[in-house]
mmCIF file of C-alpha atoms in Angstrom:
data_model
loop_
_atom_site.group_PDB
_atom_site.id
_atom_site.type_symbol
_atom_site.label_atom_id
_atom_site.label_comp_id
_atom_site.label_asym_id
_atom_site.label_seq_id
_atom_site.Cartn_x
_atom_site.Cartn_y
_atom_site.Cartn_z
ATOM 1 C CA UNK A 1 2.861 27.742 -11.664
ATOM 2 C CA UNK A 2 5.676 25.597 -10.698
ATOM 3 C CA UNK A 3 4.990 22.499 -8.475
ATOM 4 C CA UNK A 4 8.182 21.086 -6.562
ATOM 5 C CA UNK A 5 7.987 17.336 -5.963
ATOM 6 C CA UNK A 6 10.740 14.911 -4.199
ATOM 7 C CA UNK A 7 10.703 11.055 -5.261
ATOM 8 C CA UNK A 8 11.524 8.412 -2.803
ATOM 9 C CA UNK A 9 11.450 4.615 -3.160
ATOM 10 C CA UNK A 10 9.613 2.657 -0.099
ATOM 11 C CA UNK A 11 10.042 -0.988 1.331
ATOM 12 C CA UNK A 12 13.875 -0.772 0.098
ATOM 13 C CA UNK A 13 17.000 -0.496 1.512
ATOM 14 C CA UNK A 14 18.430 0.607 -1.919
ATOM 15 C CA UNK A 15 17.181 3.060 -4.276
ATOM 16 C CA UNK A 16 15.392 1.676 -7.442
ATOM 17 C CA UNK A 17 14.043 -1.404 -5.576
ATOM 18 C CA UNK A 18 10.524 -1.079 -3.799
ATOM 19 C CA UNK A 19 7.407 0.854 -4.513
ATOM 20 C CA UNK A 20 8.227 4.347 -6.241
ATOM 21 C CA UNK A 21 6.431 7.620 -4.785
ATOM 22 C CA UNK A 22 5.871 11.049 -5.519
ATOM 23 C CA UNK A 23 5.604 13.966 -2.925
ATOM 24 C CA UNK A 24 4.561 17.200 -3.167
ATOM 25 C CA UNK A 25 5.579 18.415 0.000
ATOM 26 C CA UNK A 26 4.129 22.215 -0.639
ATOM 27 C CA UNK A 27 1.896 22.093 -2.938
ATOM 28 C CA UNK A 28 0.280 25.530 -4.048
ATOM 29 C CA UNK A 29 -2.459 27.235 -1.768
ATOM 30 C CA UNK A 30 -4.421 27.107 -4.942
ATOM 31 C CA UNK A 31 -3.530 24.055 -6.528
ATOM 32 C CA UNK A 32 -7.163 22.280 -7.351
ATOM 33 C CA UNK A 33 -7.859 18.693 -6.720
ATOM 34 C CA UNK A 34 -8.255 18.687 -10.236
ATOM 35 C CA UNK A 35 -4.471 19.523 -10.922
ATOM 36 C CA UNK A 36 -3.405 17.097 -7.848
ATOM 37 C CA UNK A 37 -5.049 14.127 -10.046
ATOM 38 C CA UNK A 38 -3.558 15.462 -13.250
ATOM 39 C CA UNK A 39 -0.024 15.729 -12.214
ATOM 40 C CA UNK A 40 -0.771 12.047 -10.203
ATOM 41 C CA UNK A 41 -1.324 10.761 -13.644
ATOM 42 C CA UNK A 42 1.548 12.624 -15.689
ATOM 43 C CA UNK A 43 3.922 11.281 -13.410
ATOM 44 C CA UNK A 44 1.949 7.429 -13.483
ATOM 45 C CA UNK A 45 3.445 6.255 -10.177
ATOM 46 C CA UNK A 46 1.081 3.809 -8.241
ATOM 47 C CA UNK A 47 0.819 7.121 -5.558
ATOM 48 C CA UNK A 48 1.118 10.653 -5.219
ATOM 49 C CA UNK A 49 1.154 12.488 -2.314
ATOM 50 C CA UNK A 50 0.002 15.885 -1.436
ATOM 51 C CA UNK A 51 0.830 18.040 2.252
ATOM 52 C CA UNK A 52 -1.940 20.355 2.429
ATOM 53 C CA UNK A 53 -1.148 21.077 5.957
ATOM 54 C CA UNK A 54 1.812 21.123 8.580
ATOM 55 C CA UNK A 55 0.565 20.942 12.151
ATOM 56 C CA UNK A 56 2.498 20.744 15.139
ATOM 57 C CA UNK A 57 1.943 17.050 15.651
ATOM 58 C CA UNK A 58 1.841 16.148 12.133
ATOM 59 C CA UNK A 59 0.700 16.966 8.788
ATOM 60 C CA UNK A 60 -2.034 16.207 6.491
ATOM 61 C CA UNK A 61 -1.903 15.039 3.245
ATOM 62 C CA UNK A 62 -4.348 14.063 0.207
ATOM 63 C CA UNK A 63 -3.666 10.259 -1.993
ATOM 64 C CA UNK A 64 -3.869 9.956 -5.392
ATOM 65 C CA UNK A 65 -3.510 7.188 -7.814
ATOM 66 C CA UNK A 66 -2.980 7.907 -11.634
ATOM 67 C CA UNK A 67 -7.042 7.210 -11.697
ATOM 68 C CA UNK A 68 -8.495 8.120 -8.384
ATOM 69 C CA UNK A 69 -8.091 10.085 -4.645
ATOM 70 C CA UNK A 70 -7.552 7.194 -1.810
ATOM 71 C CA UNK A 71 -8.404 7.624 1.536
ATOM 72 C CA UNK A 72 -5.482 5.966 2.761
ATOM 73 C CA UNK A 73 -2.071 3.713 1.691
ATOM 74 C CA UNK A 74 0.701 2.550 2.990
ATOM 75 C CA UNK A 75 3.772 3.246 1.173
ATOM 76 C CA UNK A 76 2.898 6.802 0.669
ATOM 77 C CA UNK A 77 2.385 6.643 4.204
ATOM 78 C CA UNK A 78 5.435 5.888 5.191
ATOM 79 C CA UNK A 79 7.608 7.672 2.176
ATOM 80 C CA UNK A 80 5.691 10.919 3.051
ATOM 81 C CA UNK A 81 6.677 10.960 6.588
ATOM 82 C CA UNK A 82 10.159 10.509 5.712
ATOM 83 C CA UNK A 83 10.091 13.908 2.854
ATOM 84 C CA UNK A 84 8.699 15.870 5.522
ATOM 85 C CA UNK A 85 11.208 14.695 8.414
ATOM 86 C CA UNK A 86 14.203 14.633 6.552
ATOM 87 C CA UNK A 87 13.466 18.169 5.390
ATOM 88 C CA UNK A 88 13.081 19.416 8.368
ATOM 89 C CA UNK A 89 9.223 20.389 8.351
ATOM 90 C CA UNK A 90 8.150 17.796 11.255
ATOM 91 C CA UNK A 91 9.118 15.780 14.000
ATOM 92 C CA UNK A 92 10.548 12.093 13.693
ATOM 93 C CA UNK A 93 7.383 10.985 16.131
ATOM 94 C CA UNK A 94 4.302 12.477 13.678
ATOM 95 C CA UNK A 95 0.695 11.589 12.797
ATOM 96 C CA UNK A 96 -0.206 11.756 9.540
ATOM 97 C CA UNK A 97 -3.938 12.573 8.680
ATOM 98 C CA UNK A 98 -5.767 11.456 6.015
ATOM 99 C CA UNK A 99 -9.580 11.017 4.461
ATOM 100 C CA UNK A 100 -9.280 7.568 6.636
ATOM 101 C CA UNK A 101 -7.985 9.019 9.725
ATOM 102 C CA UNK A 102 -5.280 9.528 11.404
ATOM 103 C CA UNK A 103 -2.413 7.496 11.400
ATOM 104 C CA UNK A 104 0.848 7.744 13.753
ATOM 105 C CA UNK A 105 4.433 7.573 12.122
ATOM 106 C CA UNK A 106 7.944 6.795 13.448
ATOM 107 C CA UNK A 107 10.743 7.418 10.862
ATOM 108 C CA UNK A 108 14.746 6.631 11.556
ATOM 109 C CA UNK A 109 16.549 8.996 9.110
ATOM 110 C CA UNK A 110 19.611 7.179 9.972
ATOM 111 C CA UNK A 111 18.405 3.802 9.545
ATOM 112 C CA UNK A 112 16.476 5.351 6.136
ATOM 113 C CA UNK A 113 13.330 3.459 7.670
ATOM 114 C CA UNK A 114 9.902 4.326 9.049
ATOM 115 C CA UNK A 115 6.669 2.296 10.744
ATOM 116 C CA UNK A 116 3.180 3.659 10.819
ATOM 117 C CA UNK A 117 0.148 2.016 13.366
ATOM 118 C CA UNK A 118 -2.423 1.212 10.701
ATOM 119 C CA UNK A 119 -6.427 1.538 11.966
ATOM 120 C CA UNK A 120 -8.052 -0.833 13.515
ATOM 121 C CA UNK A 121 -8.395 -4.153 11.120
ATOM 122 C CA UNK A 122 -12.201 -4.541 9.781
ATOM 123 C CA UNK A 123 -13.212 -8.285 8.639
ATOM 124 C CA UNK A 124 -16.025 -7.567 6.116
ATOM 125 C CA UNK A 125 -16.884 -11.837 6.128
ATOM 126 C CA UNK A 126 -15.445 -14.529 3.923
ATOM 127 C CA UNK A 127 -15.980 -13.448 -0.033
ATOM 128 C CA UNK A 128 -18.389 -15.856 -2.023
ATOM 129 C CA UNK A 129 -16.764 -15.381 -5.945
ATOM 130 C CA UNK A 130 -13.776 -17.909 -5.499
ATOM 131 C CA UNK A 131 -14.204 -18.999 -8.732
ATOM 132 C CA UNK A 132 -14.262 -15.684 -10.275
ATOM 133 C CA UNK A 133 -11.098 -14.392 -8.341
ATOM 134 C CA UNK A 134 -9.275 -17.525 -9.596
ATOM 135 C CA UNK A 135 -9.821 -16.329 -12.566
ATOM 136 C CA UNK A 136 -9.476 -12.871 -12.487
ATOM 137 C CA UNK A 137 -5.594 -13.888 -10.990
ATOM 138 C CA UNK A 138 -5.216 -16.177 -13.965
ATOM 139 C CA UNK A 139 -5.864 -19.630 -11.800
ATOM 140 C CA UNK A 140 -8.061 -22.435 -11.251
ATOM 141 C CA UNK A 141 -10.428 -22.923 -8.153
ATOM 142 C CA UNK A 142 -7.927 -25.797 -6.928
ATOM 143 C CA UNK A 143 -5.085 -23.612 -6.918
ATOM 144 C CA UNK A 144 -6.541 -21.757 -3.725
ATOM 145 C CA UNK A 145 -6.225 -23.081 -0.557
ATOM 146 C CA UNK A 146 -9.509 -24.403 0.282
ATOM 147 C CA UNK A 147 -9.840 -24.528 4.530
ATOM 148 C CA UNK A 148 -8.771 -20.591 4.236
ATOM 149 C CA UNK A 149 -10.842 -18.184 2.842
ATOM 150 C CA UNK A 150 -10.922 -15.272 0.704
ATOM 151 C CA UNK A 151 -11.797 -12.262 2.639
ATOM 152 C CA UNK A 152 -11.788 -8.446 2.800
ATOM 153 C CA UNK A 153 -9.917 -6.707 5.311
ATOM 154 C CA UNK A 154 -9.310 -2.937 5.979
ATOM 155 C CA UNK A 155 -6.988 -0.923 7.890
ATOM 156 C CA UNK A 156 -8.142 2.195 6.106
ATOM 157 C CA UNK A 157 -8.692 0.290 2.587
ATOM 158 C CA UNK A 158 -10.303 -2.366 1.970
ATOM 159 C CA UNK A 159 -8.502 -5.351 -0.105
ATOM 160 C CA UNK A 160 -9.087 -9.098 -0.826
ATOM 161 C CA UNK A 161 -6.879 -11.716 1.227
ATOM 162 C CA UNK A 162 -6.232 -14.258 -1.653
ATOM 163 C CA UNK A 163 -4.506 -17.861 -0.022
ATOM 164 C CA UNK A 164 -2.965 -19.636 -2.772
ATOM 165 C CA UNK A 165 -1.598 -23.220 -2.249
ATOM 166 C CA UNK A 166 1.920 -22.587 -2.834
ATOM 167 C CA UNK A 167 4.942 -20.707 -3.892
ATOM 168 C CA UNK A 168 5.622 -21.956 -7.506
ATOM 169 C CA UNK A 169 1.164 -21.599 -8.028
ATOM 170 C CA UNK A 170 2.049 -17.873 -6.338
ATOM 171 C CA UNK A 171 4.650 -17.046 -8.904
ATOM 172 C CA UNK A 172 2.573 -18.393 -12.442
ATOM 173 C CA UNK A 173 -0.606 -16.074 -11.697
ATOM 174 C CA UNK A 174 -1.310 -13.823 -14.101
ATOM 175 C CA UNK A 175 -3.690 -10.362 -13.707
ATOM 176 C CA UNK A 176 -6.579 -10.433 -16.027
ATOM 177 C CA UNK A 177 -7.756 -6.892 -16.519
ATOM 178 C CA UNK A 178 -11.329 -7.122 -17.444
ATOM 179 C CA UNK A 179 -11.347 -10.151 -14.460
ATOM 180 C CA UNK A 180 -9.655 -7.967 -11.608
ATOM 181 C CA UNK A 181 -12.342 -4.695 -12.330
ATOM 182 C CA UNK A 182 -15.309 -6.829 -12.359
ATOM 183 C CA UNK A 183 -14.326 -8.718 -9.091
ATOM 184 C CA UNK A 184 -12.816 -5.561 -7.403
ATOM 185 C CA UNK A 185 -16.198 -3.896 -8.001
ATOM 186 C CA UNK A 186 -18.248 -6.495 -6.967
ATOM 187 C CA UNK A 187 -16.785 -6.625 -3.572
ATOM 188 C CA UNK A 188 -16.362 -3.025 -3.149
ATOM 189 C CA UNK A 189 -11.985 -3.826 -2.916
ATOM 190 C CA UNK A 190 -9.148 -2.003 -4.384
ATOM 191 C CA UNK A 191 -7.060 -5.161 -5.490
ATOM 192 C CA UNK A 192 -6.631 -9.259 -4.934
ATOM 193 C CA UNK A 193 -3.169 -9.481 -2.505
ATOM 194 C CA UNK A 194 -2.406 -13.287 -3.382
ATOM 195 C CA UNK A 195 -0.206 -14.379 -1.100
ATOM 196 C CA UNK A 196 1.418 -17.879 0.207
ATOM 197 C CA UNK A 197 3.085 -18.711 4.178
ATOM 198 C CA UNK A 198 6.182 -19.925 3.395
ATOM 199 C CA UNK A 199 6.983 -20.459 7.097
ATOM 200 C CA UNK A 200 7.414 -18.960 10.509
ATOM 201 C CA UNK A 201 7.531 -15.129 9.833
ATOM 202 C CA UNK A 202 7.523 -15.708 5.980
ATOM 203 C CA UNK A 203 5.221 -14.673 3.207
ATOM 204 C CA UNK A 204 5.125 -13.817 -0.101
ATOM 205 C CA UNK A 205 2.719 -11.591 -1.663
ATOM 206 C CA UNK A 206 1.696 -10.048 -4.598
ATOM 207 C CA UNK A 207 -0.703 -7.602 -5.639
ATOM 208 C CA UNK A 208 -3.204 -6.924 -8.608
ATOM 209 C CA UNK A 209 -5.311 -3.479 -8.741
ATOM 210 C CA UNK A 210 -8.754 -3.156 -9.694
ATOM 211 C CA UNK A 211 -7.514 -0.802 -12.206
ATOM 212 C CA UNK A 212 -4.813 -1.554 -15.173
ATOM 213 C CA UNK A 213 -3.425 2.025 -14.743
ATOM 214 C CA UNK A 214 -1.437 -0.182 -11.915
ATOM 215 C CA UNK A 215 -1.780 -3.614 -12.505
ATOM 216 C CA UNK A 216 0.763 -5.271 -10.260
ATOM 217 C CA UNK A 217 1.974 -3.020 -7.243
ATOM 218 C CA UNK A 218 5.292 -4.199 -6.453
ATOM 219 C CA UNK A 219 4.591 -2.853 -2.399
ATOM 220 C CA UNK A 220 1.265 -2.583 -0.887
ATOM 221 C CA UNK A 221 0.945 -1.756 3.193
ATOM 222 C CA UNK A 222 -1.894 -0.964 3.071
ATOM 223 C CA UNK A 223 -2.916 -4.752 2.462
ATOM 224 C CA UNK A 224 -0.015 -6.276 3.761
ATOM 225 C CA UNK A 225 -1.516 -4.857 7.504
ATOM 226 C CA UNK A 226 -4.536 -6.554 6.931
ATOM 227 C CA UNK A 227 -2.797 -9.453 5.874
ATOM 228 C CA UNK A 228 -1.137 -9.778 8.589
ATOM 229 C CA UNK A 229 -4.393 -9.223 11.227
ATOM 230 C CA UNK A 230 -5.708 -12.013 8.431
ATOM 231 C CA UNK A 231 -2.890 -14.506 9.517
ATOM 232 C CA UNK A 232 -3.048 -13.603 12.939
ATOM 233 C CA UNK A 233 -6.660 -14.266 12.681
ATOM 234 C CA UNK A 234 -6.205 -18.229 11.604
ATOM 235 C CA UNK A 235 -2.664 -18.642 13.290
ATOM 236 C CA UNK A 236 -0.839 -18.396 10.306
ATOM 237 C CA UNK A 237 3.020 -17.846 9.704
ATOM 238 C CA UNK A 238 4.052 -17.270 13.551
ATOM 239 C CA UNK A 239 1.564 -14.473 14.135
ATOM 240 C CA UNK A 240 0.789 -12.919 16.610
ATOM 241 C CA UNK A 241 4.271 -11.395 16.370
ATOM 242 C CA UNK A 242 6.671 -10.454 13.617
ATOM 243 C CA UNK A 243 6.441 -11.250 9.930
ATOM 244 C CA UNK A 244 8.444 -10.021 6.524
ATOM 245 C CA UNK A 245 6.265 -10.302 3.497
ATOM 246 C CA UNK A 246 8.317 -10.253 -0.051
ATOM 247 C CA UNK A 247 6.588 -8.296 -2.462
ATOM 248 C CA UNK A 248 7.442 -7.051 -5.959
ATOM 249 C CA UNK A 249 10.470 -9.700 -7.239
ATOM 250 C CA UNK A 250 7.704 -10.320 -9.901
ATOM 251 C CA UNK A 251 7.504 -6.733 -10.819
ATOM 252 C CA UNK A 252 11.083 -5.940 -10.906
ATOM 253 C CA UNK A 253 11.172 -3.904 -7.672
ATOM 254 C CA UNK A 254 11.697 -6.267 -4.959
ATOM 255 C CA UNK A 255 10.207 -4.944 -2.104
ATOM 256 C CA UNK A 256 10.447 -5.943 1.959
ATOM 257 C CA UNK A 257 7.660 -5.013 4.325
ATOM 258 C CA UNK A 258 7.764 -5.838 8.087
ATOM 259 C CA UNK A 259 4.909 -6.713 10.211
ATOM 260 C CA UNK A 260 4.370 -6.211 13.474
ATOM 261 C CA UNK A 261 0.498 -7.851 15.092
ATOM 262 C CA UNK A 262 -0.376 -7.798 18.226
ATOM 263 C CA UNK A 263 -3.583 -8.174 20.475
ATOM 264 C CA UNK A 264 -5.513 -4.826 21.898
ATOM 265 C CA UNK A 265 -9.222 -4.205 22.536
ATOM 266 C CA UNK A 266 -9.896 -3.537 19.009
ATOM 267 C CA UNK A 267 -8.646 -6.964 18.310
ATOM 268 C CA UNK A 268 -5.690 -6.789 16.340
ATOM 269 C CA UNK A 269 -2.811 -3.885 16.697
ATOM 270 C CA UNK A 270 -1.443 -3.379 12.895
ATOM 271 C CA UNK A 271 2.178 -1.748 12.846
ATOM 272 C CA UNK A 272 3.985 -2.068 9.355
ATOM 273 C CA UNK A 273 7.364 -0.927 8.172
ATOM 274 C CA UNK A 274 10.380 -0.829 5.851
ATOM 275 C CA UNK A 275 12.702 1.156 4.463
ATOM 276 C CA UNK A 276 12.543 4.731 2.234
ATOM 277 C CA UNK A 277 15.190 6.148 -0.276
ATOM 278 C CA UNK A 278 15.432 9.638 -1.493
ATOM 279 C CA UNK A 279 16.245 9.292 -5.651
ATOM 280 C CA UNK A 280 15.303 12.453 -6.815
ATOM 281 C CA UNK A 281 13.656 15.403 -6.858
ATOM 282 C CA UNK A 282 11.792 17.921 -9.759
ATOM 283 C CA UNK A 283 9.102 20.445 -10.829
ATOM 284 C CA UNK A 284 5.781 20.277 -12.568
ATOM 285 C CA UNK A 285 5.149 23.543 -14.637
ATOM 286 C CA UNK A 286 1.787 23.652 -14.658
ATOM 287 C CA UNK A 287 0.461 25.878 -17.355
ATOM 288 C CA UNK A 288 -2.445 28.148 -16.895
ATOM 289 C CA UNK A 289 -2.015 29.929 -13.522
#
């Protein structure tokens, strides 16, 4: 059975820069969850994507990581919207659905850009183990800031806000495997997104997984949206408003992603972009059907 797959890069403006993704943008009627995981991890990007479905307004579409189905992310998000609108298969004005809901998309082919309107942020309460997620980021207590705290925020996933005290303390943390799991599993979060407020409209962020199948992502949405409802929250870096957080210098794939908070009745509106590049495209054989 032959599985056609595109690969596009997300939060770039050039191709080989940003957070790599794989589509499947018509996958097999009867092409098991089983297989989806299996070709997630043969190809080892942070994210696979899967359309199950084309509707009229949309599509829907199953996550996976090289380890696990998500119920929702960001750059797949966005670079999923753009394989299916640039092919042809859905309009530029979509919603994508997902196992966390649904989630409306804009994409610019001509600009090679896209923004998606996250969920509605969720605060789950400051997180106790500061000492522990020092660690597990390969600091010391003092190197977090210590009026802000460490919290988990959702827009669909959940993920720790991580303040650290500045750029150059930003830059020297290292991921500790064994440290990043036990923490990550102890608060129920898929990574620690570090980040520092460089000024007005500036951050810089990185991420570390629970899981060392991905260690560092070099572009995460789906914590940089609850990062920004975070700032926004404690009237950090000029938000309410617009933001740019750089993400993935540290990686090798520099990435950009563009904030947009403002204030509804759910608290905090979420809208997050950047820009997608086709690089490729391919087929899994998969044997046995």
């Amino acid at each position: 059975m032959e599985v056609a797959f595109r690969l596009v890069d997300v939060f770039t403006v050039r191709p080989f820069a940003g957070n790599q993704l794989c589509v499947v943008p018509e996958p097999p009627a009867n092409l098991r969850a089983e297989t989806m995981q299996a070709l997630a991890a043969e190809i080892g990007f942070s994210e696979t994507t899967f359309v199950t479905a084309i509707r009229e307004d949309g599509y829907d579409v199953r996550i996976f990581t090289p380890v696990s189905e998500l119920p929702f992310a960001g750059h797949p998000t966005l670079g999923t919207a753009f394989v299916v609108v640039n092919e042809g298969r859905a309009a530029a004005s979509l919603t994508q659905r997902c196992i966390a809901g649904e989630i409306p998309v804009t994409v610019d082919l001509g600009s090679g850009s896209g923004w998606m309107r996250q969920l509605p942020p969720r605060f789950d309460g400051a997180v106790a183990e500061r000492d522990a997620i020092a660690a597990a980021a390969g600091l010391e207590p003092a190197d977090l800031v210590p009026d802000l705290p460490i919290a988990r925020v959702s827009t669909g996933l959940p993920h720790l806000m991580v303040p650290v005290r500045d750029e150059a303390t930003l830059r020297r943390a290292a991921r500790d495997d064994r440290g990043c799991a036990a923490v990550c599993a102890a608060t129920e979060a898929e990574s620690l997104y570090l980040f520092v407020v460089r000024g007005p409209g500036d951050v810089m962020a990185r991420m570390f997984d629970r899981s060392s199948r991905i260690g560092e992502d070099p572009a995460t949405a789906s914590a940089a949206g609850p990062l920004g409802a975070y700032l926004a929250e404690h009237g950090l870096a000029g938000l309410p408003g617009r933001a740019t957080i750089e993400q993935g210098e540290l990686t090798g794939r520099p990435s950009t992603i563009e904030l947009e908070i403002g204030a509804d009745d759910d608290g905090w509106s979420v809208a997050v972009g950047g820009g997608v590049c086709a690089v490729g495209s391919g087929v899994f054989d998969v044997p046995g059907a």
